[in-house]
CSV table of C-alpha atoms in Angstrom, one decimal:
chain,number,residue,atom,x,y,z
A,1,MET,CA,32.5,51.3,1.1
A,2,GLN,CA,31.4,47.9,2.4
A,3,PRO,CA,33.4,44.8,1.3
A,4,SER,CA,31.6,42.5,-1.1
A,5,ARG,CA,30.0,39.4,0.4
A,6,PRO,CA,31.5,36.0,-0.2
A,7,ALA,CA,29.9,33.9,-3.0
A,8,ALA,CA,28.6,31.3,-0.6
A,9,ALA,CA,26.8,34.0,1.4
A,10,THR,CA,25.3,35.3,-1.7
A,11,ARG,CA,24.0,31.9,-2.6
A,12,ARG,CA,22.6,31.4,0.8
A,13,THR,CA,20.4,34.6,0.6
A,14,SER,CA,19.2,34.1,-3.0
A,15,ARG,CA,15.6,33.1,-3.2
A,16,LEU,CA,14.4,30.4,-5.5
A,17,PRO,CA,10.9,29.1,-6.3
A,18,ARG,CA,10.1,26.2,-4.0
A,19,SER,CA,10.2,23.6,-6.8
A,20,ALA,CA,13.6,24.9,-8.0
A,21,ARG,CA,15.0,24.9,-4.5
A,22,ARG,CA,13.8,21.3,-4.0
A,23,LEU,CA,15.5,20.3,-7.1
A,24,GLN,CA,18.7,22.0,-6.1
A,25,LEU,CA,18.6,20.2,-2.7
A,26,LEU,CA,18.0,16.9,-4.4
A,27,ARG,CA,21.0,17.3,-6.7
A,28,ALA,CA,23.2,18.3,-3.8
A,29,ALA,CA,22.0,15.3,-1.8
A,30,GLN,CA,22.7,13.0,-4.7
A,31,ASP,CA,26.3,14.1,-4.8
A,32,VAL,CA,26.8,13.6,-1.1
A,33,PHE,CA,24.9,10.2,-0.9
A,34,VAL,CA,26.8,8.8,-3.9
A,35,ALA,CA,30.1,9.9,-2.5
A,36,GLN,CA,29.6,8.9,1.1
A,37,GLY,CA,26.7,6.5,1.3
A,38,PHE,CA,23.6,7.1,3.4
A,39,HIS,CA,25.1,6.3,6.8
A,40,ALA,CA,28.2,8.5,6.5
A,41,ALA,CA,26.4,11.5,4.9
A,42,ALA,CA,25.1,14.3,7.1
A,43,MET,CA,22.5,17.0,6.6
A,44,ASP,CA,25.3,19.5,7.3
A,45,ASP,CA,27.2,18.1,4.3
A,46,ILE,CA,24.2,18.4,2.0
A,47,ALA,CA,23.4,22.0,3.2
A,48,VAL,CA,27.0,23.0,2.5
A,49,ARG,CA,26.9,21.3,-0.9
A,50,ALA,CA,23.7,23.1,-1.8
A,51,GLY,CA,24.9,26.4,-0.4
A,52,VAL,CA,21.9,26.8,2.0
A,53,SER,CA,21.4,26.9,5.7
A,54,LYS,CA,20.2,23.8,7.5
A,55,PRO,CA,16.8,25.4,8.3
A,56,VAL,CA,16.2,25.9,4.6
A,57,LEU,CA,17.0,22.2,4.0
A,58,TYR,CA,14.7,21.2,6.8
A,59,GLN,CA,11.9,23.3,5.3
A,60,HIS,CA,11.8,20.9,2.4
A,61,PHE,CA,12.8,17.6,4.0
A,62,PRO,CA,12.2,16.7,7.7
A,63,GLY,CA,15.2,14.5,7.8
A,64,LYS,CA,18.0,12.6,6.0
A,65,ARG,CA,16.0,9.5,5.4
A,66,GLU,CA,13.1,11.4,3.9
A,67,LEU,CA,15.5,13.2,1.6
A,68,TYR,CA,17.1,9.9,0.5
A,69,LEU,CA,13.7,8.3,-0.2
A,70,ALA,CA,12.6,11.3,-2.3
A,71,LEU,CA,15.8,11.0,-4.3
A,72,LEU,CA,15.4,7.3,-4.7
A,73,GLU,CA,11.8,7.7,-5.8
A,74,GLU,CA,12.8,10.2,-8.5
A,75,HIS,CA,15.5,8.0,-10.0
A,76,VAL,CA,13.5,4.7,-9.8
A,77,SER,CA,10.6,6.4,-11.6
A,78,GLY,CA,13.0,7.8,-14.1
A,79,LEU,CA,14.4,4.4,-15.1
A,80,ALA,CA,10.8,2.9,-15.2
A,81,ASP,CA,9.8,5.8,-17.5
A,82,ARG,CA,12.8,5.1,-19.9
A,83,VAL,CA,11.8,1.4,-20.2
A,84,ALA,CA,8.1,2.2,-20.7
A,85,GLU,CA,9.1,4.7,-23.4
A,86,ALA,CA,11.2,2.1,-25.1
A,87,MET,CA,8.2,-0.3,-25.2
A,88,GLY,CA,5.6,2.2,-26.3
A,89,GLY,CA,7.7,4.2,-28.7
A,90,THR,CA,7.6,1.7,-31.5
A,91,ASP,CA,5.8,-1.5,-32.8
A,92,ASP,CA,9.1,-3.0,-33.9
A,93,ASN,CA,10.2,-5.6,-31.3
A,94,ARG,CA,13.9,-5.6,-32.2
A,95,THR,CA,13.9,-1.8,-31.6
A,96,ARG,CA,12.0,-2.4,-28.4
A,97,VAL,CA,14.8,-4.7,-27.1
A,98,ASP,CA,17.4,-2.2,-28.2
A,99,GLY,CA,15.6,0.5,-26.4
A,100,ALA,CA,15.1,-1.5,-23.2
A,101,VAL,CA,18.8,-2.5,-23.0
A,102,GLY,CA,19.8,1.1,-23.9
A,103,ALA,CA,17.6,2.5,-21.1
A,104,TYR,CA,19.6,0.6,-18.5
A,105,PHE,CA,22.9,1.6,-20.1
A,106,ASP,CA,21.9,5.3,-20.2
A,107,PHE,CA,20.6,5.3,-16.7
A,108,ILE,CA,23.8,3.7,-15.3
A,109,ASP,CA,26.1,5.9,-17.4
A,110,ALA,CA,24.2,9.1,-16.5
A,111,GLU,CA,26.1,12.0,-14.9
A,112,GLY,CA,25.9,11.9,-11.1
A,113,GLN,CA,25.9,8.1,-10.8
A,114,ALA,CA,22.4,8.0,-9.4
A,115,PHE,CA,22.3,4.3,-10.3
A,116,ARG,CA,24.4,3.6,-7.2
A,117,LEU,CA,21.5,4.7,-5.0
A,118,VAL,CA,19.2,2.3,-6.8
A,119,PHE,CA,21.4,-0.8,-7.2
A,120,GLU,CA,24.1,-0.4,-4.6
A,121,SER,CA,22.4,1.4,-1.7
A,122,ASP,CA,23.8,0.8,1.8
A,123,LEU,CA,20.2,1.2,3.0
A,124,ARG,CA,18.7,-1.8,1.2
A,125,ASN,CA,17.6,-3.4,4.4
A,126,ASP,CA,15.3,-0.4,5.1
A,127,GLU,CA,11.8,-1.5,4.4
A,128,ASP,CA,10.8,1.7,2.5
A,129,VAL,CA,14.0,1.7,0.4
A,130,ARG,CA,13.4,-1.9,-0.6
A,131,ALA,CA,9.8,-1.2,-1.4
A,132,ILE,CA,10.7,1.7,-3.7
A,133,VAL,CA,13.4,-0.3,-5.5
A,134,ASP,CA,11.2,-3.3,-5.8
A,135,ARG,CA,8.4,-1.2,-7.2
A,136,GLY,CA,10.7,0.3,-9.8
A,137,ALA,CA,12.0,-3.1,-10.8
A,138,ARG,CA,8.4,-4.4,-11.1
A,139,LEU,CA,7.4,-1.5,-13.3
A,140,CYS,CA,10.2,-2.2,-15.7
A,141,VAL,CA,9.5,-5.9,-15.8
A,142,GLU,CA,5.8,-5.4,-16.3
A,143,ALA,CA,6.3,-2.9,-19.2
A,144,ILE,CA,8.3,-5.5,-21.0
A,145,ALA,CA,6.1,-8.4,-20.0
A,146,ASP,CA,3.0,-6.7,-21.4
A,147,VAL,CA,4.6,-6.6,-24.8
A,148,ILE,CA,5.9,-10.2,-24.6
A,149,ALA,CA,2.4,-11.5,-23.6
A,150,ALA,CA,0.6,-9.5,-26.3
A,151,ASP,CA,2.9,-10.7,-29.0
A,152,THR,CA,3.5,-14.3,-28.0
A,153,GLY,CA,0.4,-15.2,-26.1
A,154,ALA,CA,2.5,-16.3,-23.2
A,155,ASP,CA,0.7,-16.4,-19.9
A,156,ARG,CA,1.3,-13.6,-17.4
A,157,GLU,CA,3.8,-15.4,-15.1
A,158,ARG,CA,6.0,-16.7,-18.0
A,159,ALA,CA,6.0,-13.2,-19.7
A,160,LEU,CA,7.1,-11.7,-16.4
A,161,LEU,CA,9.9,-14.3,-16.0
A,162,LEU,CA,11.2,-13.6,-19.5
A,163,ALA,CA,11.0,-9.9,-18.9
A,164,SER,CA,12.9,-10.1,-15.7
A,165,GLY,CA,15.6,-12.0,-17.6
A,166,LEU,CA,15.9,-9.1,-20.0
A,167,THR,CA,16.1,-6.4,-17.3
A,168,GLY,CA,18.6,-8.5,-15.3
A,169,LEU,CA,20.8,-8.9,-18.3
A,170,ALA,CA,20.6,-5.2,-19.1
A,171,GLU,CA,21.4,-4.0,-15.6
A,172,ARG,CA,24.3,-6.4,-14.9
A,173,SER,CA,25.9,-5.9,-18.3
A,174,ALA,CA,25.7,-2.1,-18.0
A,175,ARG,CA,27.2,-2.2,-14.5
A,176,TRP,CA,30.0,-4.5,-15.8
A,177,TRP,CA,30.6,-2.2,-18.8
A,178,LEU,CA,30.7,1.1,-17.0
A,179,PRO,CA,34.3,1.0,-15.6
A,180,ARG,CA,35.4,-0.5,-18.9
A,181,LYS,CA,33.6,1.8,-21.3
A,182,GLY,CA,36.9,3.1,-22.7
A,183,THR,CA,37.4,-0.3,-24.4
A,184,VAL,CA,33.8,-0.8,-25.7
A,185,SER,CA,31.6,2.1,-26.8
A,186,ARG,CA,28.1,2.5,-25.4
A,187,ASP,CA,26.5,1.8,-28.8
A,188,GLU,CA,28.5,-1.3,-29.4
A,189,ALA,CA,27.8,-2.6,-25.9
A,190,VAL,CA,24.1,-2.0,-26.2
A,191,SER,CA,24.2,-3.7,-29.7
A,192,LEU,CA,26.0,-6.8,-28.3
A,193,MET,CA,23.6,-7.2,-25.4
A,194,SER,CA,20.5,-6.5,-27.5
A,195,ALA,CA,21.7,-9.1,-30.0
A,196,LEU,CA,22.1,-11.7,-27.2
A,197,SER,CA,18.7,-10.9,-25.9
A,198,TRP,CA,17.0,-10.9,-29.2
A,199,ARG,CA,18.4,-14.3,-30.2
A,200,GLY,CA,16.4,-15.8,-27.3
A,201,ILE,CA,13.2,-13.7,-27.4
A,202,SER,CA,12.8,-13.9,-31.2
A,203,GLY,CA,12.6,-17.6,-31.0
A,204,PHE,CA,9.1,-17.4,-29.4
A,205,PRO,CA,6.3,-17.6,-32.0
A,206,ARG,CA,3.9,-14.7,-32.2
A,207,VAL,CA,0.2,-15.2,-31.5
A,208,ASP,CA,-0.4,-15.1,-35.3
A,209,GLY,CA,1.7,-18.2,-35.6
A,210,ASP,CA,4.8,-16.6,-37.2
A,211,PRO,CA,8.1,-16.3,-35.3
A,212,LEU,CA,9.2,-12.8,-34.3
A,213,PRO,CA,11.1,-11.3,-37.3
A,214,SER,CA,14.9,-11.4,-36.9
């Protein structure tokens, strides 16, 4: 009777659909990049974490940088989608502010700490990394600015500036809160920061001449 094969070996020989394998590799890479940073991480580490051989890893990603960029693109797009959903999911502007702030808190508090790749990357000087991060920030700001411009009649540049203030407040406060979340709940933190934001935004008159309802 032949001895049973180790679990790792079993995982290495299991076949997954290409999309499922890619997702598995991205999750493994996220764990390694968050723990070690881009420069210290190695493809060997990622392959071991995923339970695959390096040739399998290279079938999906030609190198570490390409893997990092794919992972970054995924999470930047995910945050932008959260903010866009908060803007488009309701006509109530106070709820929109709550949703926008909550999107940043949920992204930063998500399992896996992917936010560190977006906001704390040790590869920010890389032109492609910077372009992806900047594009994501722009999408978030533009989604909010579209609503501000439509409701207040503010010109494009002023609406973008106001929206960037809201996203900056949401990001920085969520990152400040994360290591202290045992003292303030997520819902209370979002409520506090939304109230702060709303006090400013609600002061701008609507295009119909009425102030935004408080």
